[in-house]
Each structure stands twice: as structure tokens, then as C-alpha cells.
Short mmCIF file of C-alpha atoms in Angstrom, two decimals:
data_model
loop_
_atom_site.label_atom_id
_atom_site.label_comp_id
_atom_site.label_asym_id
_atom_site.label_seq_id
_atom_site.Cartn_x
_atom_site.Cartn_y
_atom_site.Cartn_z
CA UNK A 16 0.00 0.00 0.00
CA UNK A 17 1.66 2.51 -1.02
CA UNK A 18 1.37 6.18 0.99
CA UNK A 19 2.41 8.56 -2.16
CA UNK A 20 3.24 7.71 -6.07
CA UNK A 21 5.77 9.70 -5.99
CA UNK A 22 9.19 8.65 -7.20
CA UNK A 23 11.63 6.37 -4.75
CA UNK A 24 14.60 8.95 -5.83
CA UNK A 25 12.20 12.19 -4.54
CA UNK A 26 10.93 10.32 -1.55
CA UNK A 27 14.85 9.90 -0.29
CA UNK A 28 15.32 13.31 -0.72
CA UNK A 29 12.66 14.69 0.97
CA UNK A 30 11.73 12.94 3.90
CA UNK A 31 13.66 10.82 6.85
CA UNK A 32 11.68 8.05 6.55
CA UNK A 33 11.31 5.14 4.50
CA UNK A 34 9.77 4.22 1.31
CA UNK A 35 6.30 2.54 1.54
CA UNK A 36 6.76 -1.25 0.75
CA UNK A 37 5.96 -4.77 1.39
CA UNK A 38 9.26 -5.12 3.11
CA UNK A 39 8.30 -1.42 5.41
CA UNK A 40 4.96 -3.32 6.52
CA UNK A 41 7.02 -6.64 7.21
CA UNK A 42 9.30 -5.15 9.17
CA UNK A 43 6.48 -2.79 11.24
CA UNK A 44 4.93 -5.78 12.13
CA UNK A 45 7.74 -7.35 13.67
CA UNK A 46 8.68 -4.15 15.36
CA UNK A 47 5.04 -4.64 17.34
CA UNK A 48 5.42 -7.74 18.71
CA UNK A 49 8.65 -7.92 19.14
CA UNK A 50 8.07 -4.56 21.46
CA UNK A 51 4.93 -6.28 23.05
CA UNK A 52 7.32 -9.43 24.12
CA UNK A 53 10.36 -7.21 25.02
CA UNK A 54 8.13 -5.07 27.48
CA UNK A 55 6.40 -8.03 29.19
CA UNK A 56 9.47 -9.93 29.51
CA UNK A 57 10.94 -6.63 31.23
CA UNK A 58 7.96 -6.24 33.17
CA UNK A 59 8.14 -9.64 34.52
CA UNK A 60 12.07 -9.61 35.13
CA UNK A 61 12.56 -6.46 36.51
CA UNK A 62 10.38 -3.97 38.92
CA UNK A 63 7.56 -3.00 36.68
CA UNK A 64 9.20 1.20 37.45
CA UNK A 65 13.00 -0.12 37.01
CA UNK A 66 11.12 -1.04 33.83
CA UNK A 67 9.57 1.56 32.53
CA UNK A 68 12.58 3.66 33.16
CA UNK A 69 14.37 1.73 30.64
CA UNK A 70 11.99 1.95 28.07
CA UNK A 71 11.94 5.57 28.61
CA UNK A 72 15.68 5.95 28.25
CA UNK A 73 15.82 4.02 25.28
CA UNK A 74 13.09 5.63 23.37
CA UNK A 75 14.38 8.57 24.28
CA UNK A 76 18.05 8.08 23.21
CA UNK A 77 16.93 6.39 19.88
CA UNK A 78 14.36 9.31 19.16
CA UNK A 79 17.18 11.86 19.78
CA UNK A 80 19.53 9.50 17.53
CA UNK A 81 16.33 10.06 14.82
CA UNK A 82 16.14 13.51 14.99
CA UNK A 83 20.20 14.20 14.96
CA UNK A 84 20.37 12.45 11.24
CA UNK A 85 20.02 14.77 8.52
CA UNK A 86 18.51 11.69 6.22
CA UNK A 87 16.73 8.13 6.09
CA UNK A 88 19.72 5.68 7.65
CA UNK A 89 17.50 2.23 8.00
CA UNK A 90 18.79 1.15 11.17
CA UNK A 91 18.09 4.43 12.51
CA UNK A 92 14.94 4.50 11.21
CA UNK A 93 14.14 1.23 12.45
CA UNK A 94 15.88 1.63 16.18
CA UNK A 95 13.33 4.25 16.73
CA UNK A 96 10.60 2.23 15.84
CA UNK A 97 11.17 -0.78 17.69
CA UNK A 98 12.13 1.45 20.88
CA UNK A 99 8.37 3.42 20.14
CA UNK A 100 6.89 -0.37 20.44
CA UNK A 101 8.62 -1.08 23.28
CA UNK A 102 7.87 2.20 25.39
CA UNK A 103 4.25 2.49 23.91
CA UNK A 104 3.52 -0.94 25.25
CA UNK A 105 4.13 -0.04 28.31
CA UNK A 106 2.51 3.40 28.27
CA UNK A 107 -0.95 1.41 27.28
CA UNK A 108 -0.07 -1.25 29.88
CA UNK A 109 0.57 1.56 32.60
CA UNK A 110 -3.49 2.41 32.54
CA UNK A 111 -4.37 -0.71 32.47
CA UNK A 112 -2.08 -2.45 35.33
CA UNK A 113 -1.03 0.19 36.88
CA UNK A 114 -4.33 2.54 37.51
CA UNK A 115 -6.79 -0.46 36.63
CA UNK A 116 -8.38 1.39 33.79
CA UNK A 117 -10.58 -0.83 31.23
CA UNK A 118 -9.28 -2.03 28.20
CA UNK A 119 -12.21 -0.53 26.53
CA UNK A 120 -11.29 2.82 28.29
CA UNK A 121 -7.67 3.04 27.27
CA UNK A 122 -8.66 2.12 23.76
CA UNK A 123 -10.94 4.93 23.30
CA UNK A 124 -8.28 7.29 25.37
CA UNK A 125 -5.53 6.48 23.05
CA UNK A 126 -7.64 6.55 19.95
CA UNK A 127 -8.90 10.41 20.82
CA UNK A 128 -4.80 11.29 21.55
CA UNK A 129 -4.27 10.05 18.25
CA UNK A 130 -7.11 11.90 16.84
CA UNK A 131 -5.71 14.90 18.53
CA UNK A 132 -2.51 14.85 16.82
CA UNK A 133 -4.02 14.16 13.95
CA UNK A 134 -5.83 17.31 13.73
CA UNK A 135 -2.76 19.21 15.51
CA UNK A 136 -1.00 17.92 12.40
CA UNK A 137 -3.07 18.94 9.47
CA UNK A 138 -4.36 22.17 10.61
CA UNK A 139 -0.01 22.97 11.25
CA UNK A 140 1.18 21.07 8.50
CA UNK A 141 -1.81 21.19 6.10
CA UNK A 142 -0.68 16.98 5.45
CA UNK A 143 -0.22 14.22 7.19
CA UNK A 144 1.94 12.64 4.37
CA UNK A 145 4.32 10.46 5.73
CA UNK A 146 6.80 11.31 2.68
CA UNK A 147 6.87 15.09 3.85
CA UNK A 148 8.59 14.77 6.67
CA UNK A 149 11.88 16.97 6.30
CA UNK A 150 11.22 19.76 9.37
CA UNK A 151 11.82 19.07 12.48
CA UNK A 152 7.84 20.11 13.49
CA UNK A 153 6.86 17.40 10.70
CA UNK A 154 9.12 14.71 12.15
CA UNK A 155 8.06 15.49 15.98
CA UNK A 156 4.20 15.77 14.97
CA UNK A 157 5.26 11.97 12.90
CA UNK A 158 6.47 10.72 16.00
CA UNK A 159 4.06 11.81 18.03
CA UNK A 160 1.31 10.08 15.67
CA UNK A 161 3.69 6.58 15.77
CA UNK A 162 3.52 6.69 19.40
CA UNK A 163 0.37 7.00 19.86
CA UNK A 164 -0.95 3.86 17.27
CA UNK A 165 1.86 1.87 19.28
CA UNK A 166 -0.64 2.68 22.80
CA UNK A 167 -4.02 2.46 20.75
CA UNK A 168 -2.82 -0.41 18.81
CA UNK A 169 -1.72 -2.41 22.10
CA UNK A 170 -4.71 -1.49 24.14
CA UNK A 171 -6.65 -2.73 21.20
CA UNK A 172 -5.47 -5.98 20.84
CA UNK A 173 -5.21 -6.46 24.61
CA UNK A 174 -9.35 -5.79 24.40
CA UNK A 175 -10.17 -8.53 21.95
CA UNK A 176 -8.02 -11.05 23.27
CA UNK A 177 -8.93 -10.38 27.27
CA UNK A 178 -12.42 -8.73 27.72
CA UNK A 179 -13.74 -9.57 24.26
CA UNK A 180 -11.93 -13.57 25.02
CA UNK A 181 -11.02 -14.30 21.49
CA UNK A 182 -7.60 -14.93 22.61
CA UNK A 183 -4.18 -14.10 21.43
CA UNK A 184 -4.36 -16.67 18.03
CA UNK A 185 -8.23 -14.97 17.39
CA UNK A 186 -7.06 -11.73 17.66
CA UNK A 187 -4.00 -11.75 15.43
CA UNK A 188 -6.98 -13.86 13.01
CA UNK A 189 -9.26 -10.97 13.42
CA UNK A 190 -6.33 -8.17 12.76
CA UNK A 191 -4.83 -10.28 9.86
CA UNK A 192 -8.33 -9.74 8.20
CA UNK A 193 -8.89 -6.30 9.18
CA UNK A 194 -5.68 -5.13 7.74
CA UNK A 195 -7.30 -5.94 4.45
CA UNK A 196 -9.61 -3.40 4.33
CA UNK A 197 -8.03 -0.43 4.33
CA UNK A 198 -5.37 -2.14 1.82
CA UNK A 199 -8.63 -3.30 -0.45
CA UNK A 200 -9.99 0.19 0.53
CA UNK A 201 -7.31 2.04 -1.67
CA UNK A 202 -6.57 -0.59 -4.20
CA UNK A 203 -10.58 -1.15 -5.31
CA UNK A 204 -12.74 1.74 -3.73
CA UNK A 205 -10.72 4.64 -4.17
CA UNK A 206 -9.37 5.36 -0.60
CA UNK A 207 -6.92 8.08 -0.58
CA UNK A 208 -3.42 7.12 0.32
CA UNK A 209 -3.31 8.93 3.56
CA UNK A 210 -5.82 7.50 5.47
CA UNK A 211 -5.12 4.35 3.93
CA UNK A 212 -1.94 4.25 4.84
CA UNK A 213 -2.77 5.27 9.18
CA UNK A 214 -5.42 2.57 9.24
CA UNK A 215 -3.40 0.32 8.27
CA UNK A 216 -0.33 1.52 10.40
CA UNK A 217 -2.61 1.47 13.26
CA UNK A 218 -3.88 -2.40 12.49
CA UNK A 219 -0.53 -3.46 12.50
CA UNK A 220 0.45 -2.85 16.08
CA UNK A 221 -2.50 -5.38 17.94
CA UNK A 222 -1.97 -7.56 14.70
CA UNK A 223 2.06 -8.16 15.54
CA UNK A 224 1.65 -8.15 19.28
CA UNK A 225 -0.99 -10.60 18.79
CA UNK A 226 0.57 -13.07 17.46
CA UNK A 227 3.67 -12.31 19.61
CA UNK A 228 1.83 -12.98 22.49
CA UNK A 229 0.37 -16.19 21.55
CA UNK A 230 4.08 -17.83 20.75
CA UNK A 231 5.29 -16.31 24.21
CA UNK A 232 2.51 -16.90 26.56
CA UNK A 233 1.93 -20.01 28.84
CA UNK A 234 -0.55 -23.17 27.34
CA UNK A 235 -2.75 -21.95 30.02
CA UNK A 236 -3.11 -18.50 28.51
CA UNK A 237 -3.95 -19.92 25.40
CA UNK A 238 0.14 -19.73 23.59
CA UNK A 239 2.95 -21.56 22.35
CA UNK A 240 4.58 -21.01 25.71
CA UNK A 241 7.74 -20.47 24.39
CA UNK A 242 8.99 -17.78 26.78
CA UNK A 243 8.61 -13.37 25.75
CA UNK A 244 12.49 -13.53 26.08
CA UNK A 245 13.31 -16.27 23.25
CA UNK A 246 10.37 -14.40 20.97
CA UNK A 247 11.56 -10.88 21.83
CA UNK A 248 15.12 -11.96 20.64
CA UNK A 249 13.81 -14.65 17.74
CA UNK A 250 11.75 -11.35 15.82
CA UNK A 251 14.67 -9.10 16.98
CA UNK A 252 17.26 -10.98 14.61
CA UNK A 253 14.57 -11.30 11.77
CA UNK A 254 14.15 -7.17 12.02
CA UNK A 255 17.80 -6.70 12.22
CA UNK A 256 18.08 -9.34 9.04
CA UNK A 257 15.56 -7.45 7.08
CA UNK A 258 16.79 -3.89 7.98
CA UNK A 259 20.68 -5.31 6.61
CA UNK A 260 18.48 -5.77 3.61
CA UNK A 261 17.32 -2.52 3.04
CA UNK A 262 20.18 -0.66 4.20
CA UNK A 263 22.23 -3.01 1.25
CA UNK A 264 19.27 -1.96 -1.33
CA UNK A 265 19.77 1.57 -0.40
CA UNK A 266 23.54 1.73 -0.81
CA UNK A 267 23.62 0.13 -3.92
CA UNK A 268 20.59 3.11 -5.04
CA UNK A 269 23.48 5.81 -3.74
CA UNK A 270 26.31 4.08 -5.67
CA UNK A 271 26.80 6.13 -8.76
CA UNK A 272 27.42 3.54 -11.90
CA UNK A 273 30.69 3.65 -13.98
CA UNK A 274 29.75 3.65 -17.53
CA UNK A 275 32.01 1.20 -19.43
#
């Protein structure tokens, strides 16, 4: 699905983040459940504040690392992202576990921030392209949007497969599907790009965790049981594989040819 038709050679130019592919939605999905696994298994390892103080620190550090780059470096890129995941997992899990706020209540919560900074955006920016992102207002309003799909996105899931009991395996189902829409949406019905483009973005974050979850949880819970810490690490090496990948495509783009 891609967000703009504009060329790959303007798009690298212009903005600090990545071109709209398969591989970009691959990737994003691992990024969400490999966040959802890496914050539980904190959560559970550590004290749940000891915790969150990490997360913070991280994001943090790989936001600033982000925002210091004056172009699209994929690991970069990517680093941020997964950090995001990590950090808005918790932030979602924080109402929830913390202050004992309803699934249902956290979801609608996290949907009107991201409203918010929708309209924030547009009325600023007058876009919410994803491929105009070369101010630093753009790229903070961009991150600030990111952010807050990672919190609606987990507080989503987390409220089909606990209150609504379809379980972690039903709920990555039911996401799997729903990320068709928006993707059949643009293709057949004539959905413009942008919206497109955030639905999906959105879908993605309950439909990685989900079926994160349900390889890391316990047989009891419904999972694969086969531990948050060997799934956080097991998706971790397939980003980092697929980011090499990119980062390879792009440097061969850069390399000016030698004409015989």
C-alpha cells in the first residue's frame, strides 16, 4: 500500500523516513510484537518502574539519535521504531495495570490522543503525508502520531483477546483480516493514500503483538509457551536481518554507476 506515487529517488530526498513497501509493513509488524514481548518480559524480570525507566531511556536516546540524522539511515529508522513499540507498550499497559483502567477505556483514550494529533498535524502542517517529513515540526508531529498507534494499537489488541476472550491466536486472526480493508480500501474503492496508509499503520500494532503474544505466553493462557524472552530476541534478529536488507538496497541506489 503505497502512501504517495511519488518517485523512490524524490521520496529519499525529501523525507527521513522510509519508502512505503511490502518489506516497510514486514518489518512494522515485527517491530510490534517484538516490542509487546520485550516489554512483558521486562515487566516480569525487573520492577515493573526499574522497567519503565528503561523503556523511557531508550526511546528517548533512539528518538534523539532520529532527529540528529540529517537523512533516512534504515537502522536508525528502524531503532526508533522498535524502541516506540517497546515504550508504547508499556505506556498502554501503565493504565491498564497500573491505575486499573478498562481495556475498553484506554482504547478509546488512546484513539482520541491520536485523533488529537491528527488534527494538531493537518491544521499545522496542512498533510499528514508520511513522505513530507523533512522539518523538524513534521518529524516530531510523525512521531508523536507513531507513538500513539503503538498505545491504541496495544490497548486494542489487549481488548479482543482479554475482555472480548477471542484470545491471542483470534485476535492476530481478526487483525490479519482487518488489515485488508483499508489495503482493499485504496486498491478497489478509491481510498486516498493517507488514510489508507494510518489505518493500516494502526492495524498493525494489535496484529504483531498478537501473534507475539500467543508464541510467548503459557498453554494456560492460550500460547505456544515459548517464553517473551526467546520471541523478543527470535523477531529481533529477523528485524535486524531485514533492515541489513534494506540498508544493502539503499547503498547500492546511492552508488553512482561507472559507464564502461
Amino acid at each position: 500500500m503505497p502512501e504517495t506515487a511519488r518517485p523512490a529517488a524524490v521520496r529519499s530526498v525529501v523525507s527521513k523516513v522510509p519508502e512505503v513497501t511490502a518489506l516497510f509493513w514486514i518489518i512494522k509488524v515485527l517491530t510490534t510484537g517484538m516490542g509487546e514481548t520485550t516489554s512483558d518480559y521486562l515487566a516480569h524480570t525487573l520492577d515493573p518502574v526499574i522497567a519503565v525507566g528503561i523503556g523511557a531511556a531508550c526511546f528517548a536516546a533512539a528518538l534523539v539519535l532520529q532527529f540528529a540524522v540529517k537523512r533516512h539511515i534504515p537502522w536508525v529508522y528502524w531503532l526508533a521504531v522498535a524502541m516506540v513499540s517497546v515504550f508504547g507498550t508499556m505506556a498502554a499497559d501503565v493504565l491498564h495495570v497500573g491505575l486499573g483502567i478498562p481495556y475498553v477505556a484506554s482504547s478509546i483514550f488512546y484513539a482520541a490522543v491520536l485523533a488529537a494529533v491528527f488534527i494538531l498535524w493537518q491544521r499545522t502542517e496542512k498533510t499528514l503525508s508520511i513522505h513530507s517529513i523533512h522539518t523538524p515540526r513534521r518529524e516530531l508531529f510523525y512521531w508523536a502520531a507513531v507513538l500513539a498507534t503503538f498505545a491504541l494499537g496495544t490497548a486494542a489488541g489487549d481488548l479482543t483477546a482479554v475482555t472480548l476472550k477471542l484470545g491471542y491466536l483470534g485476535s492476530g486472526v481478526l487483525f490479519a483480516a482487518a488489515i485488508a480493508v483499508p489495503a482493499l480500501a485504496y486498491w478497489k474503492f478509491g481510498l486516498k493514500a493517507i488514510p489508507a496508509f494510518w489505518a493500516a499503520y494502526v492495524i498493525t500494532r494489535p496484529l504483531g503483538a498478537s501473534f507475539a503474544d500467543w508464541m510467548g505466553v503459557s498453554h494456560a493462557r492460550g500460547g505456544l509457551d515459548w517464553g517473551t524472552g526467546t520471541v523478543s530476541i527470535g523477531w529481533a534478529v529477523a528485524i535486524a536481518a531485514l533492515v541489513a536488507v534494506l540498508a544493502l538496497r539503499q547503498r547500492k541506489q546511492a552508488t553512482p554507476r561507472v559507464s564502461a
